[in-house]
Coordinates of C-alpha atoms in Angstrom, one line a residue:
Chain A
M1 CA 0.0 0.0 0.0
T2 CA 1.2 3.5 -0.8
P3 CA 0.2 7.0 0.2
G4 CA -2.1 9.1 -1.9
P5 CA -5.1 8.5 -4.1
I6 CA -5.8 5.3 -5.9
P7 CA -7.5 4.8 -9.3
P8 CA -11.2 4.0 -9.4
V9 CA -12.1 0.3 -9.1
T10 CA -14.5 -1.0 -11.7
R11 CA -16.6 -4.2 -11.8
E12 CA -14.5 -5.4 -14.7
D13 CA -11.4 -5.1 -12.6
V14 CA -12.8 -7.6 -10.1
F15 CA -15.6 -9.8 -11.5
P16 CA -15.6 -11.2 -15.0
E17 CA -19.4 -11.6 -14.9
P18 CA -22.0 -8.8 -14.3
N19 CA -22.5 -8.1 -10.6
L20 CA -25.7 -6.8 -9.3
R21 CA -24.3 -4.9 -6.4
F22 CA -20.8 -3.8 -7.3
G23 CA -21.8 -0.8 -9.5
R24 CA -23.9 0.7 -6.7
L25 CA -21.1 0.7 -4.2
P26 CA -19.1 3.8 -3.4
Q27 CA -15.3 3.6 -3.9
Y28 CA -14.5 2.6 -0.3
S29 CA -16.7 -0.4 -0.5
R30 CA -15.5 -1.3 -4.0
V31 CA -11.9 -1.2 -2.9
G32 CA -12.6 -3.4 0.2
L33 CA -14.8 -5.9 -1.7
A34 CA -12.2 -6.1 -4.5
A35 CA -9.4 -6.8 -2.0
V36 CA -11.5 -9.6 -0.3
A37 CA -12.3 -11.1 -3.8
F38 CA -8.7 -11.1 -4.8
A39 CA -7.5 -12.7 -1.6
L40 CA -10.2 -15.4 -1.8
R41 CA -9.4 -16.0 -5.5
D42 CA -5.7 -16.4 -4.7
A43 CA -6.5 -18.9 -2.0
G44 CA -8.8 -20.8 -4.3
M45 CA -11.8 -20.0 -2.1
E46 CA -13.8 -17.6 -4.3
Q47 CA -16.3 -20.2 -5.5
W48 CA -18.8 -21.5 -3.0
K49 CA -22.0 -23.5 -2.7
T50 CA -22.7 -23.5 1.0
K51 CA -22.0 -20.7 3.5
R52 CA -18.8 -20.9 5.3
F53 CA -18.0 -19.9 8.9
A54 CA -15.1 -17.6 8.0
G55 CA -14.6 -14.2 9.6
L56 CA -13.5 -10.8 8.3
V57 CA -11.6 -8.1 10.1
A58 CA -9.9 -5.0 8.8
S59 CA -8.1 -2.1 10.4
T60 CA -8.5 1.4 9.2
R61 CA -7.6 5.0 10.2
A62 CA -10.0 7.1 8.2
G63 CA -12.7 4.5 7.7
C64 CA -15.3 5.4 5.2
L65 CA -14.9 9.1 5.5
A66 CA -14.9 9.5 1.7
T67 CA -18.4 7.8 1.6
D68 CA -19.6 10.0 4.5
I69 CA -18.7 13.1 2.5
E70 CA -20.4 11.7 -0.6
Y71 CA -23.6 10.9 1.4
Y72 CA -23.7 14.1 3.4
N73 CA -23.5 16.1 0.2
T74 CA -27.0 14.7 -0.5
V75 CA -28.2 15.9 2.9
L76 CA -26.9 19.4 2.7
P77 CA -29.6 21.7 1.2
E78 CA -27.4 22.5 -1.8
G79 CA -27.3 18.8 -2.5
G80 CA -30.6 19.5 -4.2
G81 CA -32.4 16.2 -3.5
P82 CA -33.4 13.7 -0.8
P83 CA -30.7 12.0 1.1
S84 CA -29.5 8.8 -0.6
P85 CA -30.5 5.6 1.2
N86 CA -28.0 3.7 -1.0
L87 CA -25.1 5.8 0.1
F88 CA -26.3 5.9 3.7
S89 CA -26.1 2.2 3.9
S90 CA -22.5 2.4 3.1
T91 CA -21.6 5.0 5.7
L92 CA -20.5 2.5 8.2
P93 CA -16.9 1.3 7.7
S94 CA -18.0 -2.3 8.3
C95 CA -20.6 -2.4 5.6
F96 CA -18.3 -3.6 2.8
L97 CA -17.5 -6.6 5.0
G98 CA -21.2 -7.4 4.9
E99 CA -21.1 -7.0 1.1
A100 CA -18.2 -9.5 1.0
A101 CA -20.0 -11.8 3.4
I102 CA -23.0 -11.9 1.0
Q103 CA -20.9 -12.2 -2.1
F104 CA -18.8 -15.1 -0.8
G105 CA -21.1 -16.7 1.8
L106 CA -19.0 -15.9 4.8
T107 CA -20.8 -16.2 8.2
G108 CA -18.0 -15.6 10.8
P109 CA -17.6 -12.4 12.8
T110 CA -17.1 -9.3 10.8
L111 CA -15.5 -6.2 12.3
I112 CA -13.6 -3.1 11.6
V113 CA -11.0 -1.9 14.0
N114 CA -10.1 1.8 14.0
D115 CA -6.5 2.0 15.2
P116 CA -4.3 5.2 15.1
A117 CA -1.2 3.0 14.8
E118 CA 0.7 3.4 11.6
D119 CA 1.6 -0.2 11.2
A120 CA -1.8 -1.1 9.8
L121 CA -1.5 -4.5 11.5
S122 CA -4.4 -4.4 13.9
G123 CA -6.7 -6.3 11.6
V124 CA -4.1 -9.0 11.2
R125 CA -3.4 -9.1 14.9
M126 CA -7.1 -9.4 15.8
A127 CA -7.6 -12.1 13.2
L128 CA -4.7 -14.1 14.6
E129 CA -6.2 -13.7 18.1
S130 CA -9.5 -15.0 16.8
L131 CA -7.9 -18.0 15.3
S132 CA -5.9 -18.7 18.4
W133 CA -9.0 -18.4 20.5
G134 CA -10.8 -20.9 18.3
E135 CA -13.4 -18.4 17.2
C136 CA -13.0 -19.3 13.6
G137 CA -10.9 -21.7 11.5
T138 CA -10.5 -19.1 8.7
M139 CA -10.2 -15.4 8.9
L140 CA -9.7 -12.8 6.2
A141 CA -7.7 -10.0 7.6
G142 CA -6.4 -6.7 6.2
H143 CA -6.5 -3.0 6.1
I144 CA -8.4 -0.4 4.2
D145 CA -8.1 3.4 3.8
L146 CA -8.9 6.0 1.3
P147 CA -7.9 9.7 1.4
A148 CA -10.7 12.0 2.5
G149 CA -9.7 14.5 -0.3
P150 CA -10.1 18.3 -0.2
A151 CA -13.6 18.2 1.4
I152 CA -12.0 17.4 4.8
P153 CA -8.5 18.8 4.6
G154 CA -5.8 17.4 6.9
I155 CA -6.9 13.8 7.0
R156 CA -4.4 11.8 5.1
P157 CA -4.0 8.1 6.0
P158 CA -0.4 7.0 5.6
W159 CA -1.5 4.1 3.4
T160 CA -4.4 4.0 1.0
G161 CA -6.1 1.1 -0.7
G162 CA -7.4 -2.2 0.5
L163 CA -5.4 -5.3 1.3
F164 CA -6.6 -8.7 2.6
M165 CA -5.1 -12.0 3.3
V166 CA -6.6 -15.4 4.1
L167 CA -5.4 -16.8 7.4
E168 CA -6.1 -20.4 8.4
N169 CA -5.4 -22.4 11.4
G170 CA -3.4 -25.6 10.9
R171 CA -0.5 -26.7 8.7
D172 CA -2.4 -28.2 5.8
S173 CA -2.1 -25.1 3.6
I174 CA 1.5 -24.2 4.3
A175 CA 2.9 -25.9 1.2
N176 CA 0.8 -23.7 -1.1
G177 CA 0.7 -20.7 1.2
Y178 CA 2.8 -17.7 2.1
G179 CA 4.4 -18.9 5.3
T180 CA 3.4 -18.9 8.9
I181 CA 2.0 -15.8 10.7
D182 CA 1.6 -15.7 14.4
L183 CA 1.7 -13.5 17.5
S184 CA 4.5 -13.3 20.0
G185 CA 3.6 -13.4 23.6
G186 CA 3.8 -9.6 23.7
G187 CA 1.3 -9.4 20.8
A188 CA 3.8 -8.6 17.9
V189 CA 3.0 -10.0 14.5
R190 CA 5.6 -12.5 13.2
H191 CA 6.2 -14.1 9.9
N192 CA 8.0 -17.4 10.0
G193 CA 9.2 -16.3 13.5
N194 CA 10.5 -12.9 12.4
R195 CA 8.9 -9.9 14.0
I196 CA 7.1 -7.7 11.5
A197 CA 6.9 -3.9 11.8
G198 CA 4.1 -3.1 9.3
L199 CA 1.6 -4.4 6.8
N200 CA 3.8 -3.7 3.8
E201 CA 6.7 -5.5 5.4
L202 CA 4.4 -8.5 6.1
V203 CA 3.3 -8.6 2.5
R204 CA 6.8 -8.4 1.2
A205 CA 7.8 -11.3 3.6
C206 CA 4.9 -13.4 2.4
L207 CA 5.7 -12.8 -1.3
A208 CA 9.4 -13.5 -0.7
F209 CA 8.4 -16.8 0.9
R210 CA 6.1 -17.8 -2.0
R211 CA 8.5 -16.8 -4.8
P212 CA 10.3 -19.8 -6.4
S213 CA 14.0 -19.8 -5.8
Chain B
M1 CA -12.9 -18.8 44.3
E2 CA -12.0 -18.2 40.7
E3 CA -14.0 -20.1 38.3
R4 CA -12.1 -21.5 35.3
R5 CA -13.7 -23.2 32.3
S6 CA -11.4 -24.9 29.8
G7 CA -8.4 -23.0 31.2
L8 CA -10.0 -19.6 30.6
N9 CA -9.9 -16.8 33.1
E10 CA -13.3 -15.8 34.5
V11 CA -14.3 -12.3 33.2
L12 CA -15.8 -10.0 35.7
I13 CA -17.4 -6.6 35.2
T14 CA -16.3 -4.5 38.2
A15 CA -17.7 -1.1 37.4
T16 CA -20.4 0.3 35.1
A17 CA -21.6 3.7 34.1
S18 CA -24.1 5.0 31.5
V19 CA -25.4 8.3 30.2
T20 CA -28.7 8.2 28.3
G21 CA -31.5 10.4 27.3
L22 CA -33.2 9.2 30.5
G23 CA -30.4 10.3 32.8
P24 CA -26.8 11.4 33.4
D25 CA -26.1 8.2 35.4
L26 CA -27.1 4.6 35.6
D27 CA -29.2 5.0 38.8
T28 CA -31.4 7.6 37.1
T29 CA -31.7 5.7 33.9
W30 CA -32.6 2.6 35.9
R31 CA -35.2 4.3 38.0
R32 CA -36.9 5.9 34.9
L33 CA -36.7 2.7 33.0
L34 CA -38.6 0.9 35.7
A35 CA -41.1 3.7 35.7
G36 CA -41.7 3.0 32.0
E37 CA -40.7 6.4 30.9
T38 CA -39.3 7.3 27.5
A39 CA -36.7 9.9 26.5
V40 CA -37.9 9.9 22.9
R41 CA -39.1 13.4 22.2
P42 CA -38.9 16.2 19.6
I43 CA -35.3 17.0 18.5
R44 CA -34.2 20.5 19.3
R45 CA -30.6 20.2 18.3
F46 CA -31.1 20.8 14.5
D47 CA -33.9 21.5 12.1
T48 CA -35.9 18.4 11.5
G49 CA -38.6 20.0 9.3
R50 CA -37.8 18.0 6.2
Y51 CA -38.1 14.6 7.9
P52 CA -41.3 12.8 8.7
A53 CA -39.9 11.5 12.0
R54 CA -38.6 14.3 14.3
N55 CA -38.1 12.5 17.6
A56 CA -35.1 11.0 19.2
S57 CA -33.8 10.2 22.7
W58 CA -31.2 13.0 23.3
I59 CA -29.3 14.1 26.3
E60 CA -30.4 17.3 28.0
G61 CA -27.9 20.1 28.6
L62 CA -24.9 19.0 26.6
E63 CA -22.7 22.0 25.9
S64 CA -19.6 21.8 23.7
R65 CA -16.5 23.5 24.6
G66 CA -15.5 25.8 21.8
D67 CA -16.1 24.1 18.6
R68 CA -15.6 20.6 19.8
S69 CA -18.0 17.7 19.5
L70 CA -20.9 17.0 21.9
L71 CA -19.4 13.6 22.3
F72 CA -16.9 14.9 24.8
P73 CA -19.3 16.2 27.4
I74 CA -21.1 12.9 27.2
L75 CA -17.8 11.2 27.9
E76 CA -17.0 13.6 30.7
R77 CA -20.3 12.8 32.3
L78 CA -19.7 9.1 31.8
L79 CA -16.3 9.1 33.4
D80 CA -16.9 11.6 36.2
G81 CA -16.5 9.5 39.3
F82 CA -15.8 6.3 37.4
A83 CA -13.8 3.6 39.1
P84 CA -10.0 3.9 39.0
L85 CA -8.4 1.8 36.4
P86 CA -5.8 -0.7 37.4
P87 CA -2.2 -0.4 35.9
G88 CA -1.9 -1.9 32.5
C89 CA -5.6 -1.5 31.7
R90 CA -6.4 -1.6 28.0
L91 CA -8.9 0.6 26.2
V92 CA -11.5 -0.7 23.7
T93 CA -14.1 1.7 22.5
A94 CA -17.2 1.3 20.3
T95 CA -18.8 3.9 18.1
T96 CA -20.3 4.0 14.7
K97 CA -19.9 7.6 13.8
G98 CA -17.8 9.2 16.7
C99 CA -17.7 13.0 16.4
I100 CA -20.2 13.1 13.6
D101 CA -21.3 16.6 14.7
T102 CA -17.8 17.9 14.0
F103 CA -17.9 16.3 10.6
E104 CA -21.2 18.1 9.9
R105 CA -19.8 21.4 11.1
V106 CA -16.8 21.2 9.0
R107 CA -18.8 20.3 5.9
K108 CA -21.0 23.3 6.5
G109 CA -18.0 25.5 6.6
L110 CA -18.3 26.1 10.4
P111 CA -15.4 25.9 12.8
G112 CA -14.5 22.4 14.0
D113 CA -11.5 20.5 15.0
V114 CA -10.8 18.2 12.1
A115 CA -8.6 16.0 14.2
D116 CA -11.7 14.8 16.0
I117 CA -13.3 13.4 12.9
P118 CA -11.4 10.1 12.6
V119 CA -12.1 7.9 15.6
S120 CA -8.5 8.4 16.6
G121 CA -9.7 11.8 17.9
P122 CA -11.9 10.6 20.7
L123 CA -9.6 7.6 21.3
A124 CA -6.7 9.9 22.1
W125 CA -9.0 12.1 24.2
L126 CA -10.1 9.1 26.2
A127 CA -6.7 7.6 26.7
S128 CA -5.5 11.0 28.0
R129 CA -8.6 11.4 30.2
L130 CA -8.1 7.9 31.6
G131 CA -4.4 8.2 32.0
L132 CA -3.7 5.3 29.7
G133 CA -0.4 5.1 27.8
D134 CA -1.9 3.0 25.0
P135 CA -4.5 4.9 22.9
G136 CA -6.5 1.6 22.4
V137 CA -8.7 0.6 19.5
N138 CA -12.2 1.2 18.4
I139 CA -14.5 -1.6 17.3
S140 CA -16.9 -0.6 14.5
C141 CA -19.6 -3.2 13.6
A142 CA -22.6 -1.1 13.0
C143 CA -25.3 -1.5 15.8
A144 CA -23.5 -4.5 17.2
S145 CA -20.3 -2.5 17.8
S146 CA -20.3 -2.4 21.6
T147 CA -21.5 -5.9 22.0
I148 CA -18.6 -7.1 19.9
A149 CA -16.3 -4.7 21.9
V150 CA -17.4 -6.3 25.1
A151 CA -16.9 -9.8 23.5
R152 CA -13.5 -8.8 22.4
A153 CA -12.5 -7.5 25.8
A154 CA -13.9 -10.7 27.4
A155 CA -11.8 -12.8 25.0
M156 CA -8.7 -10.8 25.8
I157 CA -9.1 -11.3 29.5
A158 CA -10.3 -14.9 29.2
S159 CA -7.2 -15.8 27.2
G160 CA -4.8 -14.0 29.4
R161 CA -3.9 -11.4 26.8
A162 CA -5.1 -8.6 29.2
D163 CA -5.9 -8.5 32.9
A164 CA -8.2 -5.5 32.7
V165 CA -10.0 -3.7 29.8
V166 CA -12.2 -0.6 30.0
V167 CA -14.8 -0.6 27.3
V168 CA -16.3 2.8 26.4
C169 CA -19.2 3.0 24.1
M170 CA -20.6 6.2 22.6
D171 CA -22.7 7.7 19.8
L172 CA -24.6 10.9 19.1
V173 CA -27.9 12.0 17.7
S174 CA -27.2 13.9 14.5
E175 CA -28.8 15.0 11.3
F176 CA -26.5 12.7 9.4
I177 CA -28.0 9.7 11.2
L178 CA -31.6 10.9 11.3
S179 CA -31.5 11.7 7.6
G180 CA -30.1 8.3 6.8
F181 CA -32.6 6.2 8.7
S182 CA -35.3 8.6 7.3
S183 CA -34.1 7.9 3.8
L184 CA -34.4 4.2 4.5
Q185 CA -38.0 4.8 5.8
A186 CA -36.9 3.1 9.0
L187 CA -38.1 5.7 11.6
D188 CA -41.4 5.6 13.4
P189 CA -42.8 9.1 13.7
A190 CA -44.7 8.1 16.8
G191 CA -41.7 6.7 18.6
C192 CA -40.5 3.2 18.4
R193 CA -42.6 0.3 19.8
P194 CA -40.5 -2.8 20.1
F195 CA -42.2 -6.1 19.6
D196 CA -45.6 -4.4 19.3
R197 CA -48.1 -5.4 16.7
N198 CA -48.2 -1.9 15.3
R199 CA -44.4 -1.2 15.4
N200 CA -43.3 0.9 12.5
G201 CA -39.7 1.7 12.9
L202 CA -37.0 2.8 15.2
S203 CA -36.1 6.0 17.1
I204 CA -32.5 7.1 17.2
G205 CA -30.9 7.8 20.5
E206 CA -27.6 8.9 21.9
G207 CA -25.6 7.9 24.9
G208 CA -22.6 6.2 26.3
A209 CA -21.5 3.4 28.6
A210 CA -18.3 2.6 30.4
L211 CA -17.6 -1.0 31.6
L212 CA -14.5 -2.0 33.5
M213 CA -13.7 -5.6 32.9
M214 CA -11.2 -7.6 34.8
S215 CA -10.0 -11.2 35.3
A216 CA -11.4 -12.6 38.5
E217 CA -7.9 -13.1 39.7
K218 CA -7.0 -9.5 39.3
A219 CA -10.3 -8.3 40.8
H220 CA -10.2 -10.5 43.8
G221 CA -6.5 -9.7 44.4
N222 CA -7.6 -6.1 44.7
G223 CA -10.5 -6.9 47.0
I224 CA -13.1 -6.3 44.2
R225 CA -16.1 -8.7 44.1
G226 CA -17.5 -7.5 40.8
I227 CA -21.0 -6.7 39.6
G228 CA -21.3 -9.7 37.4
S229 CA -19.6 -11.8 34.7
V230 CA -19.5 -12.1 31.0
V231 CA -19.5 -15.8 30.6
G232 CA -20.4 -16.2 26.9
W233 CA -20.0 -14.4 23.7
G234 CA -20.5 -15.1 20.0
A235 CA -20.8 -13.3 16.7
A236 CA -21.9 -14.3 13.2
N237 CA -22.9 -12.8 9.9
D238 CA -26.1 -13.8 8.2
A239 CA -24.6 -13.1 4.8
T240 CA -28.0 -12.2 3.4
H241 CA -28.6 -8.4 3.0
V242 CA -26.7 -5.3 4.0
T243 CA -29.6 -3.4 5.6
A244 CA -32.2 -6.0 6.3
P245 CA -31.9 -9.0 8.6
A246 CA -32.2 -12.6 7.4
R247 CA -35.8 -13.6 7.8
D248 CA -34.9 -16.9 9.3
G249 CA -32.6 -15.4 11.9
C250 CA -29.7 -17.6 10.9
G251 CA -27.0 -15.2 12.0
L252 CA -28.5 -14.4 15.3
I253 CA -29.2 -18.1 16.0
Q254 CA -25.6 -18.9 15.4
A255 CA -24.3 -16.0 17.5
V256 CA -26.6 -17.1 20.5
R257 CA -25.5 -20.7 20.2
L258 CA -21.9 -19.7 20.1
A259 CA -22.4 -17.5 23.2
M260 CA -24.2 -20.3 25.1
A261 CA -21.5 -22.8 24.1
K262 CA -18.8 -20.5 25.4
A263 CA -20.8 -20.1 28.7
S264 CA -21.2 -23.9 28.8
I265 CA -24.9 -23.6 29.5
G266 CA -28.0 -24.7 27.6
P267 CA -31.1 -22.7 26.7
D268 CA -32.8 -23.6 29.9
A269 CA -30.3 -21.7 32.0
I270 CA -31.2 -18.3 30.4
S271 CA -33.6 -16.4 32.6
A272 CA -34.2 -13.3 30.5
I273 CA -33.4 -11.8 27.2
N274 CA -32.5 -8.2 26.5
A275 CA -33.2 -8.1 22.8
H276 CA -32.0 -5.7 20.2
G277 CA -35.7 -4.8 19.7
T278 CA -35.3 -1.8 17.4
G279 CA -39.1 -1.6 16.7
T280 CA -38.7 -2.2 12.9
V281 CA -41.0 -4.7 11.4
Y282 CA -38.3 -7.0 10.1
N283 CA -35.8 -6.8 13.0
D284 CA -38.2 -7.7 15.7
A285 CA -39.8 -10.5 13.6
M286 CA -36.3 -11.9 12.9
E287 CA -35.4 -11.8 16.6
V288 CA -38.5 -13.7 17.6
T289 CA -37.9 -16.3 15.0
A290 CA -34.3 -16.7 16.1
F291 CA -35.2 -16.9 19.8
E292 CA -38.0 -19.4 19.1
S293 CA -35.5 -21.6 17.3
V294 CA -33.1 -21.5 20.2
F295 CA -35.5 -21.6 23.2
G296 CA -38.5 -23.4 21.8
P297 CA -41.8 -22.7 23.5
R298 CA -40.3 -21.4 26.8
R299 CA -42.0 -18.1 27.6
I300 CA -38.8 -16.3 28.7
P301 CA -39.1 -12.6 29.8
L302 CA -37.8 -10.5 27.0
N303 CA -37.4 -6.7 26.7
S304 CA -36.0 -3.9 24.6
L305 CA -34.7 -0.6 26.0
K306 CA -35.0 1.2 22.7
G307 CA -38.5 2.5 23.3
A308 CA -37.1 4.3 26.3
I309 CA -33.7 5.5 25.3
G310 CA -33.8 5.1 21.5
H311 CA -31.4 3.2 19.4
T312 CA -28.1 4.4 20.6
M313 CA -26.3 2.6 17.8
G314 CA -22.6 2.0 18.8
A315 CA -23.5 2.6 22.4
A316 CA -26.5 0.3 22.5
G317 CA -24.9 -3.0 23.6
G318 CA -22.8 -1.3 26.2
I319 CA -25.7 0.4 27.8
E320 CA -27.6 -2.8 27.7
V321 CA -24.9 -4.7 29.5
A322 CA -24.8 -2.0 32.2
V323 CA -28.6 -2.2 32.6
G324 CA -28.6 -6.0 32.2
L325 CA -26.3 -6.4 35.1
R326 CA -28.5 -4.2 37.2
S327 CA -31.5 -6.2 36.1
L328 CA -29.8 -9.4 37.3
A329 CA -28.8 -7.8 40.6
E330 CA -32.3 -6.5 41.2
R331 CA -33.9 -9.6 39.7
T332 CA -36.1 -7.3 37.6
L333 CA -36.3 -6.9 33.9
P334 CA -37.2 -3.3 32.9
P335 CA -40.4 -2.6 30.9
T336 CA -40.4 -2.3 27.2
A337 CA -41.5 1.3 26.7
G338 CA -43.7 1.8 23.7
F339 CA -45.0 -1.8 23.8
G340 CA -48.8 -2.2 24.0
E341 CA -50.2 -5.0 21.9
P342 CA -48.1 -8.2 21.4
M343 CA -46.9 -8.8 17.8
E344 CA -48.0 -11.9 16.0
R345 CA -46.3 -15.2 16.8
C346 CA -44.4 -13.9 19.8
G347 CA -44.4 -16.4 22.6
F348 CA -42.0 -14.4 24.8
R349 CA -43.1 -12.4 27.7
V350 CA -42.8 -8.7 26.6
S351 CA -44.4 -6.2 29.0
P352 CA -44.8 -2.5 29.5
L353 CA -44.3 -3.3 33.2
P354 CA -41.2 -4.6 35.1
Q355 CA -40.9 -8.3 35.1
P356 CA -39.3 -10.6 37.8
I357 CA -36.2 -12.6 36.8
E358 CA -35.6 -16.0 38.3
G359 CA -32.1 -17.2 37.7
R360 CA -28.7 -15.8 37.1
Y361 CA -28.1 -15.7 33.3
M362 CA -29.3 -13.1 30.9
L363 CA -28.9 -13.1 27.1
S364 CA -28.2 -9.7 25.5
T365 CA -28.1 -9.4 21.7
N366 CA -27.6 -6.9 19.0
S367 CA -27.7 -7.0 15.2
G368 CA -26.7 -4.5 12.6
F369 CA -26.2 -3.4 9.1
G370 CA -23.8 -5.6 7.1
G371 CA -25.5 -8.7 8.5
I372 CA -23.7 -8.8 11.8
N373 CA -25.2 -10.4 14.9
A374 CA -23.7 -10.6 18.3
A375 CA -24.7 -12.2 21.6
L376 CA -23.5 -12.0 25.2
V377 CA -24.4 -14.2 28.2
L378 CA -24.2 -12.2 31.4
K379 CA -24.1 -13.8 34.8
G380 CA -25.3 -12.0 37.9
N381 CA -23.6 -12.4 41.3
P382 CA -25.6 -14.3 43.9
G383 CA -27.6 -11.9 46.0

């Protein structure tokens, strides 16, 4: 993830087939749903027939502030029309997780964690906790942020975009996976036993593990 | 003697506080709840002329300092006289929209502290106010936010990851929220009537709750007996619709069963249910369907606080835990304000009057946008 704006995400970028919901979603939800879709696709878990008890957790700093601005523009008198119910239903930072749950049949806990820390690892940390506590066997964990833009000056998350990874308990998937992620006793995220300082570093470590030598 | 199940620490709640439209403290809220009063009344904070429903449960006498959010005076009231926090206490908050009034001010071109708009603003304020070195995290899961925050705190303590956690839950009445629920045609202009045959929508509300949670070992070591325990928790998504609940209650059923399994109790042990009970047609019907699936024909006392204090969104579950523990201590379930005529197919005992509770376990549930459902099992201390 990098600072600054990201390009618009279209349905064709994510789903090869027409999708009833994607086009109605604001950019924040599109980015989040796309990241979940790509993670599941990479893990071979995108297709499903029966709902699965897998959870979703993502960290964020600014949340869906960009959607809040878009919605509130319809509330302000100069917006010129009635407030948008479609946009309002996306003004909770967790709603895109609901979209992902519907799209992919995921019935585990879904939550957003607002964390001022710059490491963007709270979602991963919470997912690892949930796995260790036996709350779920599979968790999708990540981070999402978009810049608020000029409407609310001064709010610039250090990282923008959406990033998810599929975390599973057990060792069965190690051969085809990206290594082992766990928590130290003090709560630090580790990859293959090495302490990780931020989400980008974690992704780099995962990709380096997967890359053929 | 500390109770341990499956090697987990027992999770006590050792202090509670709440601020609602009914009162600046839990005692006042409790007294007025028992009297069947409601704080849902015409909004005076902003112009509601363009909306069909113009009522909410709002807190009297809030004054912002300078251009800051009204959330801060709520938090000041909440924490005034609150129990001291033990060293190393962690902070977990729950809010859906935080300082949404500051956001509105800034977007209208009025002065406002932009730093308060992300949740990191109130988080930093709380950490400083509470003297905590760690700014903590906020849980955002729509209207189940604080229930999941309590569940998270309980899991942290049960697993030994934390000895003590203070959970602070908060949300404000704002035009942003009123307009949104109005656009969804989800508001009852007459005020919400949970589980009533003529229910027609929710009423928004504002408020806060603070809950100090500790391992039994930590509490007892400090001579603290505790008000009650969180013995079970569960969360599940129904994966059905973003703004409407699954008609079959599948997500709530799963969350309740997870919570009871965590508590190692069966349905017969539950003495009372504090339901989400928003007063919308589909939510209340979904809840009854789910509870019937879990509890069968048992006529368990069931209530909702939302006719009295409105739907306080991210604060709802936290306030309901504070009131729920008082209910178990007093062996009395508060009335469901706004309830008059039972809805169809509801076998549970809903009443506009206080109901006696026989037993020590209460189920408290919330459901929210995005399909999330969450459940807690609370255990009262023996009298």
